[in-house]
Short mmCIF file of C-alpha atoms in Angstrom, two decimals:
data_model
loop_
_atom_site.label_atom_id
_atom_site.label_comp_id
_atom_site.label_asym_id
_atom_site.label_seq_id
_atom_site.Cartn_x
_atom_site.Cartn_y
_atom_site.Cartn_z
CA GLY X 29 -85.34 44.66 -33.92
CA SER X 30 -86.09 41.91 -31.42
CA ILE X 31 -86.68 39.39 -34.22
CA ALA X 32 -83.34 40.26 -35.83
CA HIS X 33 -81.68 39.98 -32.42
CA MET X 34 -83.25 36.54 -31.87
CA ARG X 35 -82.07 35.42 -35.29
CA GLY X 36 -78.56 36.63 -34.53
CA ASP X 37 -78.58 34.72 -31.24
CA ALA X 38 -79.79 31.58 -33.03
CA THR X 39 -77.04 31.93 -35.63
CA GLN X 40 -74.40 32.37 -32.94
CA SER X 41 -75.76 29.34 -31.09
CA THR X 42 -75.68 27.23 -34.26
CA ARG X 43 -72.12 28.27 -35.02
CA ALA X 44 -71.03 27.45 -31.46
CA ALA X 45 -72.69 24.02 -31.71
CA GLU X 46 -71.01 23.34 -35.06
CA LEU X 47 -67.63 24.41 -33.67
CA ALA X 48 -68.04 22.09 -30.67
CA GLN X 49 -68.96 19.25 -33.03
CA TYR X 50 -65.95 19.86 -35.28
CA VAL X 51 -63.57 19.89 -32.31
CA SER X 52 -64.97 16.80 -30.58
CA LEU X 53 -65.24 14.90 -33.86
CA THR X 54 -61.63 15.54 -34.94
CA ILE X 55 -59.65 15.90 -31.70
CA ALA X 56 -58.76 12.19 -31.73
CA ILE X 57 -56.92 12.84 -35.00
CA ALA X 58 -54.64 15.22 -33.06
CA GLY X 59 -53.84 12.43 -30.60
CA LEU X 60 -53.26 9.99 -33.45
CA GLN X 61 -50.95 12.43 -35.22
CA PHE X 62 -49.01 13.01 -32.01
CA GLY X 63 -48.31 9.27 -31.84
CA TRP X 64 -47.50 9.07 -35.54
CA SER X 65 -45.06 11.99 -35.24
CA VAL X 66 -43.19 9.96 -32.64
CA GLU X 67 -42.81 7.15 -35.18
CA THR X 68 -41.99 9.20 -38.27
CA GLY X 69 -39.89 11.86 -36.54
CA PHE X 70 -37.93 9.71 -34.11
CA GLY X 71 -38.31 6.15 -35.36
CA THR X 72 -35.39 6.31 -37.79
CA PRO X 73 -32.87 7.85 -35.32
CA TYR X 74 -34.09 5.42 -32.63
CA LEU X 75 -33.61 2.32 -34.81
CA LEU X 76 -30.20 3.58 -35.93
CA SER X 77 -29.23 4.05 -32.27
CA LEU X 78 -30.13 0.40 -31.64
CA GLY X 79 -27.59 -0.64 -34.29
CA LEU X 80 -29.79 -1.18 -37.36
CA ARG X 81 -28.20 -0.23 -40.72
CA LYS X 82 -29.79 2.60 -42.69
CA SER X 83 -30.53 0.36 -45.70
CA LEU X 84 -32.47 -1.98 -43.40
CA VAL X 85 -34.31 0.87 -41.70
CA SER X 86 -35.87 1.63 -45.09
CA LEU X 87 -37.28 -1.89 -45.16
CA VAL X 88 -38.68 -1.50 -41.65
CA TRP X 89 -40.87 1.30 -42.95
CA LEU X 90 -42.55 -1.20 -45.26
CA ALA X 91 -44.72 -1.80 -42.18
CA GLY X 92 -46.66 1.36 -43.08
CA PRO X 93 -47.71 0.44 -46.62
CA LEU X 94 -48.17 -3.22 -45.76
CA SER X 95 -50.50 -2.43 -42.89
CA GLY X 96 -52.28 0.28 -44.87
CA LEU X 97 -52.78 -2.00 -47.85
CA ILE X 98 -54.42 -4.61 -45.64
CA MET X 99 -55.96 -2.80 -42.68
CA GLN X 100 -57.66 0.29 -44.10
CA PRO X 101 -59.67 -1.45 -46.85
CA LEU X 102 -60.48 -4.34 -44.50
CA VAL X 103 -61.49 -2.07 -41.62
CA GLY X 104 -63.50 0.07 -44.04
CA ILE X 105 -65.51 -2.92 -45.24
CA LEU X 106 -65.98 -4.49 -41.80
CA SER X 107 -66.97 -1.21 -40.13
CA ASP X 108 -69.36 -0.33 -42.97
CA LYS X 109 -71.20 -3.58 -42.24
CA SER X 110 -70.81 -3.56 -38.44
CA THR X 111 -74.07 -3.81 -36.49
CA SER X 112 -72.51 -3.16 -33.07
CA ARG X 113 -74.81 -1.31 -30.68
CA PHE X 114 -71.91 1.08 -30.02
CA GLY X 115 -71.87 2.21 -33.66
CA ARG X 116 -70.03 1.18 -36.78
CA ARG X 117 -66.71 2.97 -36.18
CA ARG X 118 -66.43 3.23 -32.38
CA PRO X 119 -65.44 -0.44 -31.66
CA PHE X 120 -62.62 -0.21 -34.21
CA ILE X 121 -61.48 3.14 -32.78
CA VAL X 122 -61.26 1.82 -29.23
CA GLY X 123 -59.61 -1.50 -30.14
CA SER X 124 -56.93 0.07 -32.33
CA THR X 125 -56.23 2.72 -29.68
CA VAL X 126 -55.52 0.07 -27.05
CA CYS X 127 -53.16 -1.74 -29.44
CA THR X 128 -51.34 1.49 -30.35
CA VAL X 129 -50.79 2.38 -26.68
CA LEU X 130 -49.36 -1.09 -25.94
CA CYS X 131 -46.96 -0.82 -28.91
CA LEU X 132 -45.78 2.64 -27.82
CA CYS X 133 -44.99 1.26 -24.36
CA VAL X 134 -43.00 -1.64 -25.86
CA ILE X 135 -41.02 0.74 -28.10
CA GLY X 136 -40.14 2.98 -25.16
CA TRP X 137 -38.92 0.13 -22.96
CA THR X 138 -37.47 -2.25 -25.59
CA ARG X 139 -34.00 -2.48 -24.02
CA GLN X 140 -35.44 -3.08 -20.55
CA ILE X 141 -37.76 -5.83 -21.82
CA THR X 142 -34.96 -7.71 -23.60
CA GLY X 143 -32.37 -7.18 -20.89
CA GLY X 144 -30.07 -5.27 -23.24
CA HIS X 145 -29.57 -8.11 -25.77
CA GLU X 146 -28.77 -6.16 -28.98
CA THR X 147 -30.20 -8.48 -31.63
CA LEU X 148 -33.33 -9.23 -29.60
CA THR X 149 -33.78 -5.53 -28.87
CA ILE X 150 -33.69 -4.66 -32.58
CA TRP X 151 -36.16 -7.43 -33.46
CA LEU X 152 -38.60 -6.46 -30.70
CA ALA X 153 -38.48 -2.79 -31.73
CA VAL X 154 -39.11 -3.68 -35.38
CA VAL X 155 -42.04 -5.97 -34.47
CA ALA X 156 -43.51 -3.25 -32.22
CA PHE X 157 -43.28 -0.70 -35.03
CA TYR X 158 -45.02 -3.15 -37.38
CA PHE X 159 -47.89 -3.81 -34.98
CA MET X 160 -48.23 -0.10 -34.23
CA ASP X 161 -48.48 0.66 -37.95
CA PHE X 162 -51.32 -1.85 -38.28
CA ALA X 163 -53.14 -0.32 -35.30
CA ILE X 164 -52.60 3.27 -36.48
CA ASN X 165 -53.98 2.45 -39.93
CA CYS X 166 -57.07 0.88 -38.36
CA LEU X 167 -57.56 3.95 -36.17
CA GLN X 168 -56.98 6.39 -39.03
CA ALA X 169 -59.47 4.62 -41.30
CA SER X 170 -62.15 4.71 -38.61
CA LEU X 171 -61.60 8.35 -37.64
CA ARG X 172 -61.70 9.53 -41.26
CA ALA X 173 -64.83 7.48 -41.99
CA ILE X 174 -66.75 8.84 -39.02
CA ILE X 175 -66.27 12.40 -40.33
CA VAL X 176 -67.91 11.43 -43.61
CA ASP X 177 -70.67 9.58 -41.72
CA VAL X 178 -71.63 12.44 -39.44
CA LEU X 179 -71.30 15.56 -41.60
CA PRO X 180 -73.40 16.41 -44.72
CA ALA X 181 -71.83 17.36 -48.04
CA SER X 182 -72.02 21.11 -47.32
CA ARG X 183 -69.90 20.66 -44.17
CA GLN X 184 -67.39 18.08 -45.42
CA ASP X 185 -64.87 20.74 -46.38
CA ALA X 186 -65.09 22.39 -42.96
CA GLY X 187 -64.85 19.01 -41.23
CA THR X 188 -61.75 17.92 -43.12
CA ALA X 189 -60.23 21.39 -42.64
CA TRP X 190 -60.63 20.87 -38.91
CA ALA X 191 -59.05 17.43 -39.25
CA SER X 192 -56.09 19.13 -40.95
CA ARG X 193 -55.86 21.61 -38.07
CA MET X 194 -55.86 18.78 -35.56
CA ILE X 195 -53.08 17.07 -37.52
CA GLY X 196 -51.17 20.35 -37.25
CA VAL X 197 -51.76 20.48 -33.49
CA GLY X 198 -50.58 16.87 -33.14
CA ASN X 199 -47.46 17.53 -35.18
CA VAL X 200 -46.59 20.76 -33.36
CA THR X 201 -46.89 19.18 -29.93
CA GLY X 202 -45.17 15.97 -31.04
CA TYR X 203 -42.11 17.66 -32.53
CA LEU X 204 -41.97 20.19 -29.68
CA MET X 205 -41.79 17.32 -27.20
CA GLY X 206 -39.04 15.78 -29.31
CA PHE X 207 -37.02 18.98 -29.20
CA LEU X 208 -37.31 19.47 -25.42
CA ASP X 209 -35.05 17.70 -22.93
CA LEU X 210 -37.89 15.61 -21.53
CA VAL X 211 -35.73 13.43 -19.26
CA HIS X 212 -34.76 16.47 -17.19
CA LEU X 213 -38.20 18.06 -17.36
CA LEU X 214 -40.27 14.91 -16.64
CA PRO X 215 -37.92 12.35 -15.08
CA PHE X 216 -40.80 10.49 -13.40
CA LEU X 217 -42.11 9.38 -16.83
CA GLY X 218 -38.94 7.51 -17.85
CA SER X 219 -35.17 7.45 -17.86
CA THR X 220 -34.71 7.96 -21.63
CA HIS X 221 -36.06 10.46 -24.12
CA MET X 222 -38.01 7.78 -26.01
CA GLN X 223 -39.60 6.46 -22.80
CA VAL X 224 -40.94 9.87 -21.79
CA LEU X 225 -42.07 10.58 -25.36
CA THR X 226 -44.00 7.31 -25.74
CA THR X 227 -45.61 7.75 -22.30
CA ILE X 228 -46.88 11.21 -23.23
CA ALA X 229 -48.05 9.99 -26.65
CA SER X 230 -49.99 7.11 -25.07
CA THR X 231 -51.72 9.44 -22.61
CA VAL X 232 -52.61 12.05 -25.24
CA LEU X 233 -54.00 9.42 -27.60
CA GLY X 234 -56.14 7.81 -24.89
CA VAL X 235 -57.63 11.13 -23.73
CA THR X 236 -58.42 12.50 -27.20
CA VAL X 237 -59.99 9.25 -28.40
CA ALA X 238 -62.16 9.17 -25.26
CA ILE X 239 -63.42 12.69 -26.06
CA THR X 240 -64.32 11.77 -29.65
CA CYS X 241 -66.06 8.53 -28.66
CA TYR X 242 -68.05 10.16 -25.85
CA PHE X 243 -69.30 13.26 -27.67
CA THR X 244 -69.86 11.82 -31.17
CA SER X 245 -73.19 10.11 -31.74
CA GLU X 246 -73.29 7.13 -34.11
CA LYS X 247 -76.35 5.38 -35.44
CA PRO X 248 -76.16 1.59 -35.05
CA LEU X 249 -76.59 -0.23 -38.35
CA VAL X 250 -79.51 -2.65 -38.48
CA ARG X 251 -79.13 -5.41 -41.05
CA PRO X 252 -82.29 -6.85 -42.62
CA PRO X 253 -82.83 -10.49 -41.57
CA THR X 254 -82.64 -11.62 -45.19
CA GLU X 255 -79.20 -10.12 -45.80
CA ALA X 256 -76.21 -12.37 -45.19
CA ASP X 257 -72.99 -10.96 -43.79
CA ASP X 258 -70.47 -11.92 -46.45
CA SER X 259 -67.53 -9.66 -45.63
CA LEU X 260 -65.11 -11.97 -47.43
CA GLU X 261 -67.02 -11.58 -50.67
CA ALA X 262 -67.09 -7.82 -50.15
CA PHE X 263 -63.33 -7.79 -49.63
CA ARG X 264 -62.77 -9.78 -52.83
CA ALA X 265 -64.92 -7.32 -54.71
CA LEU X 266 -63.08 -4.32 -53.28
CA PHE X 267 -60.66 -3.72 -56.12
CA THR X 268 -63.14 -4.60 -58.85
CA SER X 269 -65.32 -1.82 -57.44
CA LEU X 270 -62.79 0.77 -58.56
CA ARG X 271 -64.47 1.06 -61.95
CA SER X 272 -67.77 2.02 -60.30
CA LEU X 273 -66.31 4.98 -58.43
CA PRO X 274 -67.07 8.58 -59.47
CA LEU X 275 -64.57 9.98 -61.94
CA VAL X 276 -63.60 12.77 -59.53
CA ILE X 277 -62.59 10.20 -56.92
CA LYS X 278 -60.67 8.09 -59.43
CA ARG X 279 -58.61 11.10 -60.51
CA THR X 280 -58.05 12.13 -56.91
CA PHE X 281 -56.62 8.65 -56.27
CA ARG X 282 -54.26 9.07 -59.23
CA ILE X 283 -52.99 12.39 -57.90
CA GLN X 284 -52.43 10.84 -54.47
CA LEU X 285 -50.34 8.06 -56.00
CA PHE X 286 -47.76 10.53 -57.33
CA ALA X 287 -48.01 13.00 -54.44
CA TRP X 288 -47.21 10.42 -51.78
CA ILE X 289 -44.14 9.16 -53.62
CA GLY X 290 -42.85 12.61 -52.71
CA TRP X 291 -44.22 12.75 -49.18
CA PHE X 292 -42.87 9.53 -47.70
CA PRO X 293 -39.13 10.30 -48.10
CA PHE X 294 -39.80 13.70 -46.52
CA LEU X 295 -41.71 12.24 -43.57
CA PHE X 296 -39.32 9.41 -42.73
CA TYR X 297 -35.99 11.11 -43.46
CA GLY X 298 -36.63 14.83 -42.82
CA THR X 299 -35.38 14.73 -39.22
CA THR X 300 -32.40 12.53 -40.13
CA TYR X 301 -31.52 14.83 -43.08
CA VAL X 302 -31.19 17.88 -40.82
CA ALA X 303 -29.41 15.82 -38.14
CA ASP X 304 -26.80 14.62 -40.67
CA LEU X 305 -26.16 18.19 -41.83
CA TYR X 306 -25.72 19.21 -38.19
CA VAL X 307 -23.24 16.37 -37.54
CA ALA X 308 -21.27 17.31 -40.67
CA ALA X 309 -21.02 20.93 -39.49
CA HIS X 310 -20.06 20.07 -35.88
CA SER X 311 -17.95 16.95 -36.30
CA THR X 312 -14.80 18.82 -35.19
CA ASP X 313 -16.36 20.55 -32.17
CA GLY X 314 -15.27 17.87 -29.74
CA GLY X 315 -17.50 15.66 -27.63
CA SER X 316 -18.56 12.11 -28.24
CA GLU X 317 -20.19 10.92 -31.43
CA ALA X 318 -23.35 9.96 -29.53
CA GLU X 319 -23.65 13.46 -28.02
CA THR X 320 -23.19 15.12 -31.41
CA MET X 321 -25.78 12.83 -32.99
CA GLU X 322 -28.24 13.53 -30.16
CA ARG X 323 -27.83 17.29 -30.68
CA GLY X 324 -28.27 16.73 -34.41
CA THR X 325 -31.50 14.79 -33.81
CA ARG X 326 -32.78 17.67 -31.69
CA ALA X 327 -31.89 20.09 -34.49
CA GLY X 328 -33.94 17.90 -36.83
CA SER X 329 -36.77 17.86 -34.30
CA LEU X 330 -36.68 21.66 -34.13
CA ALA X 331 -36.88 21.85 -37.94
CA MET X 332 -39.88 19.51 -37.97
CA PHE X 333 -41.45 21.55 -35.16
CA VAL X 334 -41.21 24.70 -37.32
CA HIS X 335 -42.63 22.64 -40.21
CA ALA X 336 -45.56 21.58 -38.02
CA LEU X 337 -46.11 25.17 -36.86
CA ALA X 338 -46.22 26.34 -40.49
CA SER X 339 -48.66 23.53 -41.26
CA LEU X 340 -50.95 24.46 -38.37
CA THR X 341 -50.90 28.14 -39.35
CA SER X 342 -51.66 27.25 -42.97
CA SER X 343 -54.55 25.00 -41.93
CA LEU X 344 -56.11 27.97 -40.11
CA ILE X 345 -55.64 30.50 -42.92
CA LEU X 346 -55.87 28.68 -46.28
CA PRO X 347 -59.45 27.36 -45.90
CA MET X 348 -60.63 30.99 -45.78
CA PHE X 349 -59.34 31.43 -49.34
CA THR X 350 -60.85 28.32 -50.92
CA TYR X 351 -64.33 27.28 -51.94
CA SER X 352 -65.69 23.78 -52.38
CA ALA X 353 -67.83 22.23 -55.07
CA ALA X 354 -70.64 21.56 -52.60
CA VAL X 355 -70.90 25.21 -51.51
CA GLY X 356 -69.44 27.16 -54.42
CA LEU X 357 -68.13 30.72 -54.32
CA PRO X 358 -69.51 32.71 -51.36
CA GLN X 359 -72.20 35.18 -52.32
CA GLN X 360 -71.49 38.85 -51.82
CA GLN X 361 -73.51 40.21 -48.90
CA PRO X 362 -75.67 43.28 -49.48
CA GLY X 363 -73.89 46.45 -48.55
CA SER X 364 -74.47 47.61 -45.00
CA ARG X 365 -75.69 51.09 -44.26
CA SER X 366 -73.26 51.29 -41.39
CA SER X 367 -70.49 53.79 -42.01
CA SER X 368 -68.31 52.78 -39.06
CA VAL X 369 -64.60 52.34 -39.63
CA LEU X 370 -64.73 48.65 -38.63
CA SER X 371 -67.55 47.94 -41.06
CA ASN X 372 -65.67 49.60 -43.91
CA ILE X 373 -62.48 47.70 -43.09
CA LYS X 374 -64.41 44.42 -42.95
CA ARG X 375 -66.06 45.18 -46.31
CA VAL X 376 -62.67 45.88 -47.93
CA LEU X 377 -61.11 42.74 -46.47
CA ASP X 378 -64.06 40.61 -47.62
CA GLY X 379 -63.68 42.02 -51.12
CA ILE X 380 -59.95 41.19 -51.19
CA ARG X 381 -60.64 37.69 -49.89
CA ALA X 382 -63.32 37.11 -52.53
CA ARG X 383 -60.86 38.04 -55.30
CA LEU X 384 -58.17 35.70 -53.94
CA MET X 385 -60.38 32.65 -53.46
CA VAL X 386 -59.56 29.54 -55.48
CA SER X 387 -61.10 26.09 -55.79
CA LEU X 388 -59.90 23.11 -53.77
CA PRO X 389 -58.10 21.47 -56.74
CA THR X 390 -56.33 24.75 -57.56
CA MET X 391 -55.13 25.08 -53.97
CA TRP X 392 -53.92 21.46 -54.12
CA ALA X 393 -51.98 22.08 -57.35
CA MET X 394 -50.32 25.21 -55.97
CA SER X 395 -49.25 23.42 -52.79
CA LEU X 396 -47.74 20.52 -54.76
CA VAL X 397 -45.69 22.94 -56.87
CA ILE X 398 -44.27 24.46 -53.66
CA PHE X 399 -43.49 21.00 -52.26
CA SER X 400 -41.84 19.82 -55.48
CA LEU X 401 -39.53 22.85 -55.66
CA ALA X 402 -38.63 22.50 -51.98
CA MET X 403 -37.61 18.85 -52.41
CA LEU X 404 -35.45 19.69 -55.42
CA LEU X 405 -33.69 22.41 -53.42
CA THR X 406 -32.37 19.80 -50.96
CA LEU X 407 -29.81 18.81 -53.61
CA VAL X 408 -28.03 22.15 -53.27
CA THR X 409 -28.51 22.69 -49.53
CA SER X 410 -25.57 22.31 -47.16
CA THR X 411 -26.55 24.22 -43.99
CA VAL X 412 -28.92 23.32 -41.16
CA PHE X 413 -30.68 26.71 -41.35
CA VAL X 414 -31.56 26.46 -45.05
CA ALA X 415 -32.62 22.81 -44.66
CA SER X 416 -34.85 23.81 -41.73
CA MET X 417 -36.46 26.56 -43.81
CA ILE X 418 -37.14 24.06 -46.61
CA LEU X 419 -38.87 21.75 -44.14
CA ALA X 420 -40.88 24.68 -42.78
CA ILE X 421 -42.09 25.72 -46.25
CA CYS X 422 -43.29 22.16 -46.80
CA GLY X 423 -45.67 22.72 -43.88
CA ILE X 424 -47.89 24.75 -46.21
CA SER X 425 -48.17 21.84 -48.62
CA TRP X 426 -48.65 19.32 -45.82
CA ALA X 427 -51.67 21.25 -44.45
CA VAL X 428 -53.28 21.11 -47.90
CA ALA X 429 -52.44 17.40 -48.34
CA MET X 430 -54.23 16.57 -45.09
CA TRP X 431 -57.32 18.53 -46.04
CA VAL X 432 -58.13 18.99 -49.74
CA PRO X 433 -58.18 15.39 -51.08
CA PHE X 434 -60.35 14.24 -48.17
CA SER X 435 -62.72 17.17 -48.77
CA ILE X 436 -63.09 16.31 -52.45
CA ILE X 437 -63.75 12.64 -51.66
CA GLY X 438 -66.13 13.39 -48.78
CA GLU X 439 -68.14 15.91 -50.80
CA THR X 440 -68.45 13.47 -53.68
CA ILE X 441 -69.62 10.65 -51.41
CA ARG X 442 -72.11 12.79 -49.54
CA GLY X 443 -73.23 14.52 -52.71
CA VAL X 444 -74.54 11.17 -53.91
CA ALA X 445 -75.71 10.04 -50.48
CA SER X 446 -77.86 13.12 -49.94
CA LEU X 447 -80.02 12.29 -52.95
CA PRO X 448 -83.27 10.36 -52.45
CA TYR X 449 -82.64 6.63 -52.43
CA GLU X 450 -84.49 6.03 -55.70
CA SER X 451 -82.52 8.79 -57.44
CA GLN X 452 -79.04 7.58 -56.54
CA ILE X 453 -78.78 5.38 -59.61
CA HIS X 454 -79.01 8.55 -61.69
CA ALA X 455 -76.83 10.67 -59.42
CA ALA X 456 -76.13 14.17 -60.65
CA PRO X 457 -72.55 15.33 -61.05
CA VAL X 458 -70.85 17.26 -58.32
CA SER X 459 -71.08 20.96 -59.09
CA GLY X 460 -68.25 23.43 -59.17
CA ASP X 461 -65.13 23.59 -61.31
CA TYR X 462 -64.11 19.98 -60.71
CA VAL X 463 -64.16 17.47 -63.51
CA GLN X 464 -67.79 16.93 -64.42
CA VAL X 465 -69.07 13.46 -63.59
CA SER X 466 -71.65 12.05 -65.97
CA ASN X 467 -74.41 9.69 -64.89
CA ASN X 468 -72.45 6.78 -66.30
CA ASP X 469 -69.52 7.65 -64.06
CA ILE X 470 -71.47 7.19 -60.82
CA PRO X 471 -73.12 3.77 -60.70
CA MET X 472 -72.83 4.00 -56.91
CA GLU X 473 -76.45 3.07 -56.37
CA VAL X 474 -76.43 3.18 -52.62
CA ILE X 475 -74.27 5.10 -50.22
CA ASP X 476 -75.74 5.40 -46.73
CA ASP X 477 -76.50 8.85 -45.39
CA HIS X 478 -76.31 9.89 -41.77
CA GLY X 479 -76.65 13.58 -42.48
CA LEU X 480 -76.92 15.88 -39.48
CA ASP X 481 -79.58 13.88 -37.67
CA GLN X 482 -78.01 12.84 -34.40
CA ASP X 483 -80.91 10.92 -32.89
CA ALA X 484 -80.37 7.37 -31.70
CA ASP X 485 -82.66 5.61 -34.16
CA PRO X 486 -80.84 2.73 -35.83
CA GLN X 487 -79.81 3.25 -39.44
CA PRO X 488 -81.34 0.62 -41.73
CA ALA X 489 -78.75 -1.33 -43.64
CA LEU X 490 -78.53 -0.73 -47.35
CA PRO X 491 -78.10 -3.53 -49.87
CA SER X 492 -74.79 -5.38 -50.03
CA THR X 493 -73.78 -3.57 -53.21
CA GLU X 494 -73.22 -0.32 -51.33
CA MET X 495 -69.94 1.54 -51.57
CA SER X 496 -69.88 3.30 -48.22
CA ALA X 497 -67.49 5.85 -46.75
CA GLY X 498 -65.25 3.31 -45.03
CA THR X 499 -64.86 1.25 -48.20
CA ILE X 500 -64.07 4.23 -50.43
CA LEU X 501 -61.58 5.68 -47.94
CA GLY X 502 -60.02 2.21 -47.67
CA ILE X 503 -59.48 2.15 -51.43
CA HIS X 504 -58.15 5.69 -51.22
CA ASN X 505 -55.56 4.56 -48.71
CA VAL X 506 -54.32 1.90 -51.12
CA PHE X 507 -53.21 4.72 -53.43
CA ILE X 508 -51.40 6.32 -50.49
CA VAL X 509 -49.57 3.20 -49.31
CA ILE X 510 -48.47 1.88 -52.72
CA PRO X 511 -46.10 4.87 -53.04
CA GLN X 512 -44.59 3.89 -49.71
CA PHE X 513 -43.67 0.49 -51.13
CA ILE X 514 -42.07 2.26 -54.08
CA THR X 515 -40.13 4.76 -51.97
CA ALA X 516 -39.08 2.16 -49.36
CA PHE X 517 -37.59 -0.14 -51.99
CA ALA X 518 -36.07 2.72 -54.01
CA SER X 519 -34.50 4.41 -50.98
CA SER X 520 -33.22 1.06 -49.67
CA LEU X 521 -31.54 0.38 -53.02
CA ILE X 522 -30.03 3.87 -53.16
CA PHE X 523 -28.68 3.64 -49.59
CA ALA X 524 -27.36 0.11 -50.19
CA MET X 525 -25.61 1.27 -53.37
CA PHE X 526 -23.88 4.12 -51.52
CA GLU X 527 -22.96 1.79 -48.65
CA HIS X 528 -21.34 -0.55 -51.19
CA ILE X 529 -19.42 2.29 -52.85
CA GLN X 530 -18.54 4.43 -49.82
CA GLY X 531 -18.92 1.97 -46.94
CA SER X 532 -21.51 2.21 -44.19
CA GLY X 533 -19.72 5.22 -42.70
CA LYS X 534 -21.14 7.50 -40.04
CA ALA X 535 -23.76 10.19 -39.98
CA GLY X 536 -22.73 13.39 -41.72
CA GLY X 537 -22.58 15.14 -45.07
CA GLN X 538 -22.48 11.98 -47.19
CA HIS X 539 -25.63 10.62 -45.56
CA ALA X 540 -27.36 13.98 -46.01
CA GLN X 541 -26.54 13.92 -49.74
CA GLN X 542 -27.99 10.42 -50.05
CA ILE X 543 -31.22 11.48 -48.35
CA ALA X 544 -31.36 14.64 -50.51
CA LEU X 545 -31.18 12.47 -53.63
CA VAL X 546 -34.11 10.35 -52.44
CA MET X 547 -36.18 13.42 -51.53
CA SER X 548 -35.45 15.17 -54.82
CA LEU X 549 -36.70 12.14 -56.75
CA GLY X 550 -39.86 12.43 -54.68
CA GLY X 551 -40.03 16.07 -55.69
CA LEU X 552 -40.16 15.09 -59.36
CA SER X 553 -43.10 12.80 -58.63
CA ALA X 554 -44.83 15.64 -56.75
CA ALA X 555 -44.47 17.77 -59.89
CA VAL X 556 -46.45 15.15 -61.82
CA ALA X 557 -49.11 15.23 -59.09
CA ALA X 558 -49.27 19.03 -59.39
CA TYR X 559 -49.92 18.76 -63.12
CA LEU X 560 -52.69 16.19 -62.60
CA SER X 561 -54.37 18.25 -59.87
CA TRP X 562 -54.30 21.31 -62.13
CA LYS X 563 -56.03 19.24 -64.80
CA LEU X 564 -58.61 18.16 -62.21
CA ARG X 565 -59.79 21.76 -61.81
CA SER X 566 -59.53 22.74 -65.47
CA GLN X 567 -61.14 19.76 -67.20
CA SER X 568 -64.87 19.72 -67.66
#
């Protein structure tokens, strides 16, 4: 009895330690997402309020893909090879956080900095958004890479699920702050809504990043004296390395390409879409145009808040009904002799859960089908309530998008890394119902492994041919940002075409229809991604 009790205590202690590690490791992602929700949720209405045309706003959002195309692969390579005594990722995390905070402050006080000069104000805001996008991409690449570095393959799914939860927390708090009348609630933080919002975002980001950096242990990388640091050569070889990636990762990249063509219109125009429907429904209520548009923006913020709440709830529930390739289906526990009511209820619930469990790719495919249908429904939606419900439903898909692809990639990387060094040339395929990866598909001879060992001994550098976590996640981001180029140009052309036919006009029903057209085209692309993700689980 005492031995069993001691084992139970040890298990509880291990679970508590793992939970603390998950929270401290991923909490900075919540702060990052809070800041990003300020940009995606309120950037478009803010730029429009400064006087920028909608067709030009679409081009401003090229900052995201441009910075992602450059920064994430570059940061991945440089951090993989960094020999800083503070760790490989930490210097990049701190530097990009400082830059993001400075950009948020500039965005909040743009008019005050320029003295109210309209053209200069617009230019400064656009430049600040561009620099912030570069900093956010650097920070995102580093935070995602450190999860892969620290956790073994068997805990990658749990780690990325926690990252998805933190994204949900960041979104919920970000959109809630956008919905509240912050100027009246917190007048000492600024005189405008954007000033208070950027001040809060800067503070939250700084605190959460400090927690992650303080509580997460990194092993400094020690480079052999004979190895030259040729980061430029590594960067040139980045895209040629695509053919040496595992087949699972290649196909995940392909799915992401089509999925994010659907996601970007939703992220950048979701708030504006609901706001335009609100303005169209209340244009005859009286009051100034600016007041009506402000109420519409808050209606859009409320819709995105409900979306974020649905995403957070989904990120808590859905991982309980999925299994990963690294762990497989959970084994049924031997029946307990206990006949208590609670034990019987738990046994029944566990049985139901076991029957409902699906693989990660299956969950991904199902979520993309939901997202695709929701985007197509925007074409026939004319009320704020229905539009808000559509955005809320997309929260389910967003939770999966922030979790499953990163789990698949992380498990594949760590599945190879956990093998003995000499065996990595002949890496075994990842198990489970994913696409089987033959030996010829994984010529990733060396991927460094930090495992669970958290001691401070330096990690010996691996040969320069390594494809490490930062590099692979950098390549992954290329397949996320290329769709943003596509959607930015396509939406800009669509908006410009309507402006030419109908005139620039004002916010309202016509603008909502234009945005619905862009989002529905993204829905068609998401349908292609759903098909590819279904093939990912069914092929073998």
